[in-house]
């Protein structure tokens, strides 16, 4: 029996699913006594340090947790569950941590994109039970902007490199904590969890777990989901966002089944976009929530869900906030939510007021679940101009002239699935969303979507150059070489595709086989 500490923020469902997959039962700790009675305690933390400590204090969990740790009982902290063990965090100055280990939590100071998102390696300092059965060359999934810094070198279990080496796991006796997410690290992560759960495992130091580590470029499979005309939820795929063929919504398969296939094929992450979310009532869209629940039961890589993350009022006049909508998705198994149309409206308001309100969906969700949980999905389209002075928007000089031979263009943001263009450009949108607290940009391109013509390198470089958060390149992938091109001609951390995976033109395994040795990837 595993006891899980759920303080109410973030995706604990994935941890429960992973532990249950390993044949164990999970009990949620609801009181301090539950913590003290635990045989093995897992503390998965997601979100923001200040919010986490506030809830732990309110629930009366701090004293029993400290007692549990002091008694050297089996403990596995994950992500914030690691950071909580220290004295405090730069993320929430003045807020006291559990103080089990000496040191504090600090923000990454690097020229690389922050948050550190993706699959990176481990450099072990000492043997541990959790390494049993690993070769040491495996990569595990990280998503965080802060890392711990400790003077207690003996507690450091692993380091990982991201601009510089940082502490990625600690162990003191039976207390183990990882900055990475085992529940999101595929088979490797399940093995680590199993090693923690089983009582008969001995400490082990994998030969390959030494030397510098490298962050892999991520390959993301995207499933555009909507109801077809018979009311069934299907994966569809558009050509420049038009998903109908002979009047019917294209049906490329069952969302949960397809996600399972991509997981087995080696996708590093899976994204569901509920493409009619802008006009549906998101919390009544139970099939989408069901898809997420089903998928997270058997897919152990990060899941992002987008579509309909916004404030809305249902038919009975009850108002819901975007934060409430996001909370339901997180509880159902999502690790990140992606905001599309609403982000454009938020940026319009911001530009009008020339200041932040603190009230937008981006700010509200980032405050509770952390910046890394908020992705902005941008749906831009090229607008050609004869000269840069013809528009107030930032233009680029393009190698792909427009219909009248124009050599300049800007990228107009759209809403409602590309149906409506707005007076905001993609570069400004990305920059403002970063200011408001978004953790990642999913950069689509309507002109390239479904064309198999390759990623829009010019768009990607323009947006990537304007932000310091990670960018996902999307739209237009038609062959393995396009991924090589996007990873060598731009600085993006990940590339997403839909059509070529759905139509099995390029299986993910084949793509990774091609990239292996040329680009750092997770195999
Ligand atoms: O506006 O917050 O409700 O979110 C709606 C979401 O649905 C947005 O993220 C928007 O990008 C997405 N969306 C809306 N309509 C469509 C459509 O296709 N008609 N899909 C749509 C966007 C773009 C990609 C696609 C890539 C890769 N799909 O994510 O998967 O372009 O495709 P490819 O590899 O086949 O070229 P809200």
Tab-separated table of N, CA and C and ligand atoms in Angstrom, residues 222-224 236-243 271 273-279 306-310 338-343 376-379 414-419 442 444-446 448-452 455 474-478 496-503, ligand 1:
chain	number	residue	atom	x	y	z
A	222	UNK	N	0.655	15.259	-32.108
A	222	UNK	CA	-0.504	16.101	-31.802
A	222	UNK	C	-1.781	15.472	-32.353
A	223	UNK	N	-2.790	15.424	-31.511
A	223	UNK	CA	-4.081	14.890	-31.946
A	223	UNK	C	-5.118	16.003	-31.889
A	224	UNK	N	-5.548	16.454	-33.063
A	224	UNK	CA	-6.646	17.423	-33.130
A	224	UNK	C	-7.924	16.614	-32.972
A	236	UNK	N	-8.996	14.193	-35.891
A	236	UNK	CA	-9.150	14.670	-37.250
A	236	UNK	C	-7.877	15.395	-37.659
A	237	UNK	N	-7.828	15.849	-38.877
A	237	UNK	CA	-6.635	16.587	-39.325
A	237	UNK	C	-7.026	17.451	-40.497
A	238	UNK	N	-6.636	18.711	-40.426
A	238	UNK	CA	-7.022	19.637	-41.491
A	238	UNK	C	-5.909	19.873	-42.496
A	239	UNK	N	-6.313	20.511	-43.590
A	239	UNK	CA	-5.354	21.122	-44.511
A	239	UNK	C	-5.543	22.603	-44.302
A	240	UNK	N	-4.533	23.259	-43.788
A	240	UNK	CA	-4.631	24.677	-43.434
A	240	UNK	C	-5.905	24.932	-42.627
A	241	UNK	N	-6.156	24.026	-41.685
A	241	UNK	CA	-7.228	24.080	-40.686
A	241	UNK	C	-8.604	23.685	-41.224
A	242	UNK	N	-8.695	23.260	-42.468
A	242	UNK	CA	-9.994	22.789	-42.969
A	242	UNK	C	-10.036	21.272	-42.786
A	243	UNK	N	-10.863	20.814	-41.827
A	243	UNK	CA	-10.845	19.387	-41.482
A	243	UNK	C	-11.918	18.582	-42.220
A	271	UNK	N	-0.025	15.745	-27.323
A	271	UNK	CA	-0.884	16.924	-27.175
A	271	UNK	C	-2.248	16.639	-27.784
A	273	UNK	N	-5.646	18.616	-28.905
A	273	UNK	CA	-6.273	19.924	-29.084
A	273	UNK	C	-7.741	19.701	-29.421
A	274	UNK	N	-8.589	20.160	-28.522
A	274	UNK	CA	-10.030	20.074	-28.741
A	274	UNK	C	-10.380	21.261	-29.648
A	275	UNK	N	-10.416	21.011	-30.941
A	275	UNK	CA	-10.371	22.146	-31.877
A	275	UNK	C	-11.675	22.928	-31.966
A	276	UNK	N	-12.748	22.391	-31.406
A	276	UNK	CA	-13.979	23.198	-31.375
A	276	UNK	C	-14.241	23.705	-29.959
A	277	UNK	N	-13.209	23.635	-29.125
A	277	UNK	CA	-13.326	24.067	-27.727
A	277	UNK	C	-13.763	25.520	-27.596
A	278	UNK	N	-13.427	26.333	-28.588
A	278	UNK	CA	-13.776	27.760	-28.485
A	278	UNK	C	-15.282	27.980	-28.489
A	279	UNK	N	-16.039	27.013	-29.040
A	279	UNK	CA	-17.482	27.244	-29.076
A	279	UNK	C	-18.249	26.248	-28.202
A	306	UNK	N	-5.486	21.208	-24.975
A	306	UNK	CA	-5.864	22.575	-25.339
A	306	UNK	C	-7.263	22.597	-25.911
A	307	UNK	N	-7.802	23.790	-26.004
A	307	UNK	CA	-9.153	23.959	-26.559
A	307	UNK	C	-10.127	24.293	-25.465
A	308	UNK	N	-10.677	25.502	-25.498
A	308	UNK	CA	-11.737	25.869	-24.557
A	308	UNK	C	-11.265	26.251	-23.171
A	309	UNK	N	-9.965	26.513	-22.997
A	309	UNK	CA	-9.488	26.944	-21.674
A	309	UNK	C	-9.767	28.454	-21.585
A	310	UNK	N	-10.856	28.806	-20.975
A	310	UNK	CA	-11.302	30.217	-20.910
A	310	UNK	C	-12.424	30.313	-19.885
A	338	UNK	N	-3.153	24.152	-22.796
A	338	UNK	CA	-2.740	25.104	-23.819
A	338	UNK	C	-3.901	26.053	-24.129
A	339	UNK	N	-3.570	27.334	-24.168
A	339	UNK	CA	-4.588	28.375	-24.364
A	339	UNK	C	-4.401	28.964	-25.756
A	340	UNK	N	-5.458	28.981	-26.547
A	340	UNK	CA	-5.377	29.500	-27.921
A	340	UNK	C	-6.060	30.846	-28.047
A	341	UNK	N	-7.345	30.832	-28.419
A	341	UNK	CA	-8.069	32.085	-28.693
A	341	UNK	C	-7.980	33.058	-27.525
A	342	UNK	N	-8.162	32.539	-26.320
A	342	UNK	CA	-8.214	33.425	-25.154
A	342	UNK	C	-6.899	34.201	-24.980
A	343	UNK	N	-5.786	33.575	-25.371
A	343	UNK	CA	-4.492	34.256	-25.228
A	343	UNK	C	-4.468	35.503	-26.109
A	376	UNK	N	0.984	28.347	-24.613
A	376	UNK	CA	0.166	29.210	-25.476
A	376	UNK	C	0.208	28.649	-26.884
A	377	UNK	N	-0.965	28.301	-27.407
A	377	UNK	CA	-1.035	27.777	-28.771
A	377	UNK	C	-1.350	28.937	-29.707
A	378	UNK	N	-0.420	29.208	-30.616
A	378	UNK	CA	-0.565	30.364	-31.517
A	378	UNK	C	-0.949	29.851	-32.900
A	379	UNK	N	-1.960	30.475	-33.510
A	379	UNK	CA	-2.419	30.067	-34.844
A	379	UNK	C	-2.225	31.226	-35.822
A	414	UNK	N	-4.750	34.456	-35.154
A	414	UNK	CA	-6.168	34.204	-35.414
A	414	UNK	C	-6.801	33.603	-34.160
A	415	UNK	N	-8.124	33.618	-34.130
A	415	UNK	CA	-8.882	32.966	-33.051
A	415	UNK	C	-9.926	32.049	-33.678
A	416	UNK	N	-10.602	31.290	-32.836
A	416	UNK	CA	-11.678	30.395	-33.280
A	416	UNK	C	-11.203	29.458	-34.394
A	417	UNK	N	-10.086	28.800	-34.146
A	417	UNK	CA	-9.588	27.819	-35.111
A	417	UNK	C	-9.261	28.428	-36.463
A	418	UNK	N	-8.676	29.600	-36.451
A	418	UNK	CA	-8.226	30.228	-37.697
A	418	UNK	C	-9.323	30.956	-38.454
A	419	UNK	N	-10.530	30.968	-37.882
A	419	UNK	CA	-11.648	31.569	-38.622
A	419	UNK	C	-11.606	33.086	-38.624
A	442	UNK	N	3.425	26.965	-28.197
A	442	UNK	CA	3.174	25.986	-29.262
A	442	UNK	C	2.874	26.788	-30.509
A	444	UNK	N	2.006	27.089	-34.080
A	444	UNK	CA	1.446	26.519	-35.309
A	444	UNK	C	1.667	27.504	-36.452
A	445	UNK	N	1.258	27.105	-37.634
A	445	UNK	CA	1.347	27.993	-38.796
A	445	UNK	C	0.268	27.544	-39.775
A	446	UNK	N	-0.762	28.373	-39.933
A	446	UNK	CA	-1.896	27.947	-40.769
A	446	UNK	C	-1.458	27.717	-42.216
A	448	UNK	N	1.226	26.517	-43.338
A	448	UNK	CA	1.941	25.245	-43.533
A	448	UNK	C	1.147	24.028	-43.059
A	449	UNK	N	0.137	24.232	-42.206
A	449	UNK	CA	-0.585	23.108	-41.592
A	449	UNK	C	-1.075	22.113	-42.652
A	450	UNK	N	-0.724	20.860	-42.468
A	450	UNK	CA	-1.198	19.795	-43.348
A	450	UNK	C	-0.609	19.809	-44.756
A	451	UNK	N	0.369	20.675	-45.021
A	451	UNK	CA	0.883	20.781	-46.396
A	451	UNK	C	2.037	19.820	-46.688
A	452	UNK	N	2.662	19.288	-45.652
A	452	UNK	CA	3.875	18.452	-45.793
A	452	UNK	C	5.045	19.223	-46.417
A	455	UNK	N	8.465	22.912	-41.909
A	455	UNK	CA	8.141	23.949	-40.911
A	455	UNK	C	8.445	25.337	-41.491
A	474	UNK	N	5.571	23.764	-34.923
A	474	UNK	CA	4.450	22.940	-35.383
A	474	UNK	C	4.015	23.346	-36.782
A	475	UNK	N	3.464	22.411	-37.483
A	475	UNK	CA	2.799	22.582	-38.790
A	475	UNK	C	3.742	22.429	-39.981
A	476	UNK	N	3.385	21.483	-40.827
A	476	UNK	CA	4.055	21.353	-42.123
A	476	UNK	C	5.011	20.190	-42.264
A	477	UNK	N	5.290	19.442	-41.152
A	477	UNK	CA	6.266	18.348	-41.263
A	477	UNK	C	5.782	17.333	-42.302
A	478	UNK	N	6.675	16.996	-43.243
A	478	UNK	CA	6.290	16.052	-44.289
A	478	UNK	C	7.247	14.881	-44.418
A	496	UNK	N	6.592	19.333	-33.346
A	496	UNK	CA	5.301	18.625	-33.258
A	496	UNK	C	4.793	18.330	-34.658
A	497	UNK	N	4.172	17.170	-34.796
A	497	UNK	CA	3.549	16.856	-36.090
A	497	UNK	C	2.281	16.063	-35.850
A	498	UNK	N	1.434	16.057	-36.858
A	498	UNK	CA	0.157	15.353	-36.751
A	498	UNK	C	-0.021	14.437	-37.957
A	499	UNK	N	-0.275	15.031	-39.118
A	499	UNK	CA	-0.652	14.260	-40.316
A	499	UNK	C	0.278	13.105	-40.639
A	500	UNK	N	1.575	13.354	-40.669
A	500	UNK	CA	2.491	12.269	-41.088
A	500	UNK	C	2.474	11.101	-40.105
A	501	UNK	N	2.189	11.396	-38.830
A	501	UNK	CA	2.103	10.293	-37.859
A	501	UNK	C	0.769	9.564	-38.031
A	502	UNK	N	-0.336	10.321	-38.165
A	502	UNK	CA	-1.653	9.679	-38.272
A	502	UNK	C	-1.726	8.788	-39.522
A	503	UNK	N	-1.175	9.278	-40.603
A	503	UNK	CA	-1.272	8.521	-41.864
A	503	UNK	C	-0.168	7.469	-41.973
B	1	LIG	O1	-8.842	28.563	-29.158
B	1	LIG	O2	-8.140	27.915	-26.870
B	1	LIG	O3	-10.199	26.957	-27.843
B	1	LIG	O4	-7.953	26.300	-28.657
B	1	LIG	C1	-8.281	25.637	-29.836
B	1	LIG	C2	-7.066	24.873	-30.255
B	1	LIG	O5	-7.415	24.090	-31.382
B	1	LIG	C3	-5.915	25.760	-30.661
B	1	LIG	O6	-4.732	25.241	-30.081
B	1	LIG	C4	-5.815	25.627	-32.183
B	1	LIG	O7	-4.466	25.552	-32.609
B	1	LIG	C5	-6.502	24.296	-32.431
B	1	LIG	N1	-7.282	24.291	-33.677
B	1	LIG	C6	-8.437	24.957	-33.880
B	1	LIG	N2	-8.896	24.651	-35.117
B	1	LIG	C7	-8.035	23.823	-35.681
B	1	LIG	C8	-8.158	23.213	-37.018
B	1	LIG	O8	-7.263	22.520	-37.492
B	1	LIG	N3	-9.248	23.488	-37.691
B	1	LIG	N4	-5.966	22.773	-34.978
B	1	LIG	C9	-7.011	23.578	-34.777
B	1	LIG	C10	-4.758	23.220	-34.945
B	1	LIG	C11	-2.715	22.714	-35.571
B	1	LIG	C12	-1.761	21.780	-35.101
B	1	LIG	C13	-1.535	20.658	-36.033
B	1	LIG	C14	-0.219	21.026	-36.619
B	1	LIG	C15	0.537	19.916	-37.219
B	1	LIG	N5	-3.988	22.203	-35.382
B	1	LIG	O9	-1.597	21.559	-33.804
B	1	LIG	O10	-1.626	19.517	-35.343
B	1	LIG	O11	-0.407	22.084	-37.558
B	1	LIG	O12	-0.100	19.439	-38.347
B	1	LIG	P1	0.684	18.756	-39.527
B	1	LIG	O13	1.870	18.071	-38.934
B	1	LIG	O14	-0.281	17.761	-40.112
B	1	LIG	O15	1.059	19.841	-40.490
B	1	LIG	P2	-8.855	27.500	-28.116
